[in-house]
GROMACS .gro file of C-alpha atoms in nm:
model
  228
    1UNK     CA    1  10.040  12.285   8.525
    2UNK     CA    2   9.823  12.571   8.646
    3UNK     CA    3   9.550  12.511   8.911
    4UNK     CA    4   9.270  12.627   8.687
    5UNK     CA    5   9.375  12.351   8.418
    6UNK     CA    6   9.318  12.074   8.667
    7UNK     CA    7   8.957  12.182   8.741
    8UNK     CA    8   8.654  12.001   8.574
    9UNK     CA    9   8.301  12.084   8.626
   10UNK     CA   10   8.051  11.784   8.697
   11UNK     CA   11   7.677  11.763   8.730
   12UNK     CA   12   7.534  11.627   9.061
   13UNK     CA   13   7.245  11.410   8.992
   14UNK     CA   14   6.996  11.244   9.248
   15UNK     CA   15   6.899  10.880   9.243
   16UNK     CA   16   6.651  10.940   8.964
   17UNK     CA   17   6.903  11.100   8.734
   18UNK     CA   18   6.777  11.449   8.777
   19UNK     CA   19   7.054  11.726   8.789
   20UNK     CA   20   7.043  11.897   9.124
   21UNK     CA   21   7.362  12.106   9.089
   22UNK     CA   22   7.702  12.144   8.964
   23UNK     CA   23   8.045  12.122   9.133
   24UNK     CA   24   8.393  12.190   9.038
   25UNK     CA   25   8.637  11.895   9.090
   26UNK     CA   26   9.001  11.806   9.019
   27UNK     CA   27   9.102  11.473   8.875
   28UNK     CA   28   9.356  11.220   9.017
   29UNK     CA   29   9.575  11.212   8.712
   30UNK     CA   30   9.586  11.587   8.698
   31UNK     CA   31   9.693  11.602   9.075
   32UNK     CA   32   9.963  11.332   9.018
   33UNK     CA   33  10.093  11.529   8.714
   34UNK     CA   34  10.106  11.847   8.906
   35UNK     CA   35  10.283  11.681   9.208
   36UNK     CA   36  10.550  11.540   8.966
   37UNK     CA   37  10.600  11.896   8.826
   38UNK     CA   38  10.646  12.013   9.190
   39UNK     CA   39  10.894  11.753   9.286
   40UNK     CA   40  10.701  11.450   9.407
   41UNK     CA   41  10.955  11.224   9.600
   42UNK     CA   42  10.709  10.924   9.675
   43UNK     CA   43  10.377  10.806   9.766
   44UNK     CA   44  10.324  10.550  10.035
   45UNK     CA   45   9.986  10.390  10.138
   46UNK     CA   46   9.876  10.184  10.429
   47UNK     CA   47   9.559   9.970  10.462
   48UNK     CA   48   9.395  10.091  10.777
   49UNK     CA   49   9.092   9.875  10.768
   50UNK     CA   50   9.001   9.598  10.533
   51UNK     CA   51   8.630   9.568  10.415
   52UNK     CA   52   8.441   9.300  10.623
   53UNK     CA   53   8.070   9.244  10.701
   54UNK     CA   54   8.124   9.368  11.055
   55UNK     CA   55   8.238   9.716  10.948
   56UNK     CA   56   7.988   9.737  10.659
   57UNK     CA   57   8.229   9.647  10.403
   58UNK     CA   58   8.425   9.983  10.455
   59UNK     CA   59   8.783  10.004  10.338
   60UNK     CA   60   9.010  10.260  10.485
   61UNK     CA   61   9.339  10.369  10.349
   62UNK     CA   62   9.595  10.614  10.464
   63UNK     CA   63   9.833  10.781  10.205
   64UNK     CA   64  10.149  10.983  10.282
   65UNK     CA   65  10.297  11.198  10.007
   66UNK     CA   66  10.654  11.326  10.031
   67UNK     CA   67  10.752  11.635   9.816
   68UNK     CA   68  11.032  11.895   9.829
   69UNK     CA   69  10.778  12.104  10.045
   70UNK     CA   70  10.734  11.838  10.317
   71UNK     CA   71  10.510  11.547  10.407
   72UNK     CA   72  10.127  11.547  10.362
   73UNK     CA   73   9.881  11.265  10.439
   74UNK     CA   74   9.520  11.181  10.368
   75UNK     CA   75   9.252  10.920  10.454
   76UNK     CA   76   9.022  10.772  10.188
   77UNK     CA   77   8.734  10.536  10.256
   78UNK     CA   78   8.522  10.334  10.028
   79UNK     CA   79   8.205  10.124  10.091
   80UNK     CA   80   7.907   9.995   9.894
   81UNK     CA   81   7.735  10.316  10.006
   82UNK     CA   82   7.959  10.558   9.843
   83UNK     CA   83   8.073  10.380   9.525
   84UNK     CA   84   7.931  10.267   9.205
   85UNK     CA   85   7.783   9.909   9.222
   86UNK     CA   86   8.055   9.771   8.981
   87UNK     CA   87   8.342   9.932   9.194
   88UNK     CA   88   8.232   9.721   9.498
   89UNK     CA   89   8.481   9.439   9.416
   90UNK     CA   90   8.756   9.699   9.427
   91UNK     CA   91   8.690   9.896   9.757
   92UNK     CA   92   9.058   9.880   9.870
   93UNK     CA   93   9.173  10.025   9.553
   94UNK     CA   94   8.914  10.284   9.549
   95UNK     CA   95   8.984  10.380   9.921
   96UNK     CA   96   9.357  10.410   9.816
   97UNK     CA   97   9.282  10.646   9.516
   98UNK     CA   98   9.076  10.862   9.738
   99UNK     CA   99   9.335  10.871  10.018
  100UNK     CA  100   9.625  10.968   9.765
  101UNK     CA  101   9.403  11.221   9.600
  102UNK     CA  102   9.341  11.390   9.939
  103UNK     CA  103   9.710  11.391  10.024
  104UNK     CA  104   9.806  11.526   9.684
  105UNK     CA  105   9.553  11.794   9.700
  106UNK     CA  106   9.719  11.932  10.013
  107UNK     CA  107  10.059  11.873   9.863
  108UNK     CA  108   9.992  12.084   9.560
  109UNK     CA  109   9.770  12.340   9.744
  110UNK     CA  110   9.447  12.254   9.572
  111UNK     CA  111   9.129  12.310   9.777
  112UNK     CA  112   8.883  12.161   9.527
  113UNK     CA  113   8.768  11.794   9.593
  114UNK     CA  114   8.871  11.537   9.363
  115UNK     CA  115   8.643  11.361   9.108
  116UNK     CA  116   8.719  11.021   9.269
  117UNK     CA  117   8.567  11.127   9.590
  118UNK     CA  118   8.223  11.134   9.434
  119UNK     CA  119   7.998  10.828   9.392
  120UNK     CA  120   7.999  10.758   9.016
  121UNK     CA  121   7.625  10.712   8.982
  122UNK     CA  122   7.566  11.074   9.122
  123UNK     CA  123   7.794  11.260   8.879
  124UNK     CA  124   7.822  11.340   8.508
  125UNK     CA  125   8.135  11.505   8.354
  126UNK     CA  126   8.049  11.834   8.187
  127UNK     CA  127   8.339  11.973   7.972
  128UNK     CA  128   8.247  12.324   7.855
  129UNK     CA  129   8.408  12.478   7.555
  130UNK     CA  130   8.583  12.751   7.754
  131UNK     CA  131   8.733  12.494   7.987
  132UNK     CA  132   8.935  12.307   7.723
  133UNK     CA  133   9.135  12.436   7.422
  134UNK     CA  134   9.074  12.278   7.089
  135UNK     CA  135   9.440  12.196   7.093
  136UNK     CA  136   9.461  12.077   7.430
  137UNK     CA  137   9.639  11.752   7.492
  138UNK     CA  138   9.599  11.511   7.797
  139UNK     CA  139   9.899  11.503   8.034
  140UNK     CA  140  10.073  11.183   8.082
  141UNK     CA  141  10.180  11.139   8.454
  142UNK     CA  142  10.392  10.865   8.564
  143UNK     CA  143  10.208  10.573   8.704
  144UNK     CA  144  10.277  10.509   9.085
  145UNK     CA  145  10.240  10.140   9.198
  146UNK     CA  146  10.182  10.097   9.574
  147UNK     CA  147  10.166   9.794   9.811
  148UNK     CA  148   9.799   9.857   9.853
  149UNK     CA  149   9.729   9.860   9.493
  150UNK     CA  150   9.902   9.521   9.438
  151UNK     CA  151   9.722   9.370   9.735
  152UNK     CA  152   9.382   9.500   9.612
  153UNK     CA  153   9.422   9.298   9.293
  154UNK     CA  154   9.302   8.998   9.500
  155UNK     CA  155   8.971   9.158   9.515
  156UNK     CA  156   8.912   9.139   9.127
  157UNK     CA  157   8.637   8.897   9.030
  158UNK     CA  158   8.512   8.768   8.715
  159UNK     CA  159   8.158   8.919   8.654
  160UNK     CA  160   7.932   8.724   8.398
  161UNK     CA  161   7.730   8.911   8.142
  162UNK     CA  162   7.763   9.217   7.925
  163UNK     CA  163   7.894   9.560   8.038
  164UNK     CA  164   7.624   9.750   8.207
  165UNK     CA  165   7.516  10.095   8.115
  166UNK     CA  166   7.657  10.237   8.425
  167UNK     CA  167   7.997  10.077   8.347
  168UNK     CA  168   7.978  10.228   8.008
  169UNK     CA  169   7.907  10.590   8.132
  170UNK     CA  170   8.168  10.561   8.397
  171UNK     CA  171   8.432  10.445   8.149
  172UNK     CA  172   8.347  10.757   7.920
  173UNK     CA  173   8.394  10.981   8.219
  174UNK     CA  174   8.735  10.826   8.313
  175UNK     CA  175   8.846  10.876   7.951
  176UNK     CA  176   8.729  11.227   7.959
  177UNK     CA  177   8.931  11.288   8.269
  178UNK     CA  178   9.244  11.203   8.066
  179UNK     CA  179   9.137  11.424   7.786
  180UNK     CA  180   8.951  11.192   7.551
  181UNK     CA  181   8.612  11.296   7.479
  182UNK     CA  182   8.336  11.238   7.213
  183UNK     CA  183   8.448  11.032   6.907
  184UNK     CA  184   8.793  10.990   7.028
  185UNK     CA  185   8.688  10.835   7.360
  186UNK     CA  186   8.454  10.607   7.157
  187UNK     CA  187   8.716  10.480   6.935
  188UNK     CA  188   8.960  10.423   7.198
  189UNK     CA  189   8.710  10.244   7.422
  190UNK     CA  190   8.645  10.000   7.134
  191UNK     CA  191   9.017   9.930   7.106
  192UNK     CA  192   9.070   9.893   7.472
  193UNK     CA  193   8.781   9.664   7.520
  194UNK     CA  194   8.874   9.482   7.191
  195UNK     CA  195   8.527   9.473   7.053
  196UNK     CA  196   8.372   9.609   6.732
  197UNK     CA  197   8.068   9.730   6.917
  198UNK     CA  198   8.040   9.827   7.287
  199UNK     CA  199   7.728   9.622   7.303
  200UNK     CA  200   7.956   9.309   7.291
  201UNK     CA  201   8.179   9.420   7.564
  202UNK     CA  202   8.159   9.206   7.872
  203UNK     CA  203   8.123   9.305   8.240
  204UNK     CA  204   8.457   9.131   8.327
  205UNK     CA  205   8.652   9.318   8.053
  206UNK     CA  206   8.479   9.655   8.166
  207UNK     CA  207   8.555   9.590   8.531
  208UNK     CA  208   8.933   9.522   8.463
  209UNK     CA  209   8.958   9.827   8.258
  210UNK     CA  210   8.786  10.048   8.523
  211UNK     CA  211   9.015   9.875   8.777
  212UNK     CA  212   9.335   9.966   8.574
  213UNK     CA  213   9.248  10.327   8.513
  214UNK     CA  214   9.161  10.377   8.877
  215UNK     CA  215   9.513  10.258   8.948
  216UNK     CA  216   9.664  10.513   8.720
  217UNK     CA  217   9.676  10.332   8.375
  218UNK     CA  218   9.705  10.592   8.089
  219UNK     CA  219   9.467  10.499   7.807
  220UNK     CA  220   9.671  10.660   7.532
  221UNK     CA  221   9.541  10.797   7.202
  222UNK     CA  222   9.298  10.625   6.948
  223UNK     CA  223   9.494  10.384   6.731
  224UNK     CA  224   9.810  10.430   6.953
  225UNK     CA  225   9.956  10.227   7.235
  226UNK     CA  226   9.858  10.285   7.598
  227UNK     CA  227  10.106  10.368   7.858
  228UNK     CA  228  10.170  10.085   8.090
   0.00000   0.00000   0.00000
């Protein structure tokens, strides 16, 4: 996979939703796919700091990536200050994803920041026609399960009520990062959330799906089976 095929352009928005700029980013699934193409050996993660009230609920994770070219590491952090509100129950997992993305960027020589390093409320995916071929198909990198990811499942909590608009937008961005956009993403999201209308999707179901995707879950194609 070429470096320019990994890059996506996002809009940077302020708290009021006004676009204040754009930035090129790389996605974690794309980084993982490229790393496998270049001989990824293993990814290890270590929880450096668990989120507590004393440290401002900041999770810090260190990732170590081994490839045929050597060993690369990265540090990732996540707190209520730099993630979407609905990601707060999954701070360890987000910190781990960011750490792995940073280590993978060094391993595959990509100097662009990853999409996952930005707070979701501040960005909006913008896929231009010249960035994607009409016949392009999403890559399907192998899922890497780590000890921190398994441990962070303890953070999951059932959130009452219906899926929020922020959750809905974030899910569409996550699906777009895997190559599903427009109607294809809409159809697949109905299937994954098991609802006839997205208005009927619950916060708990949306939170669970976001959590799985952030951990490397591949959503698959509309009408098809997802990769486990």
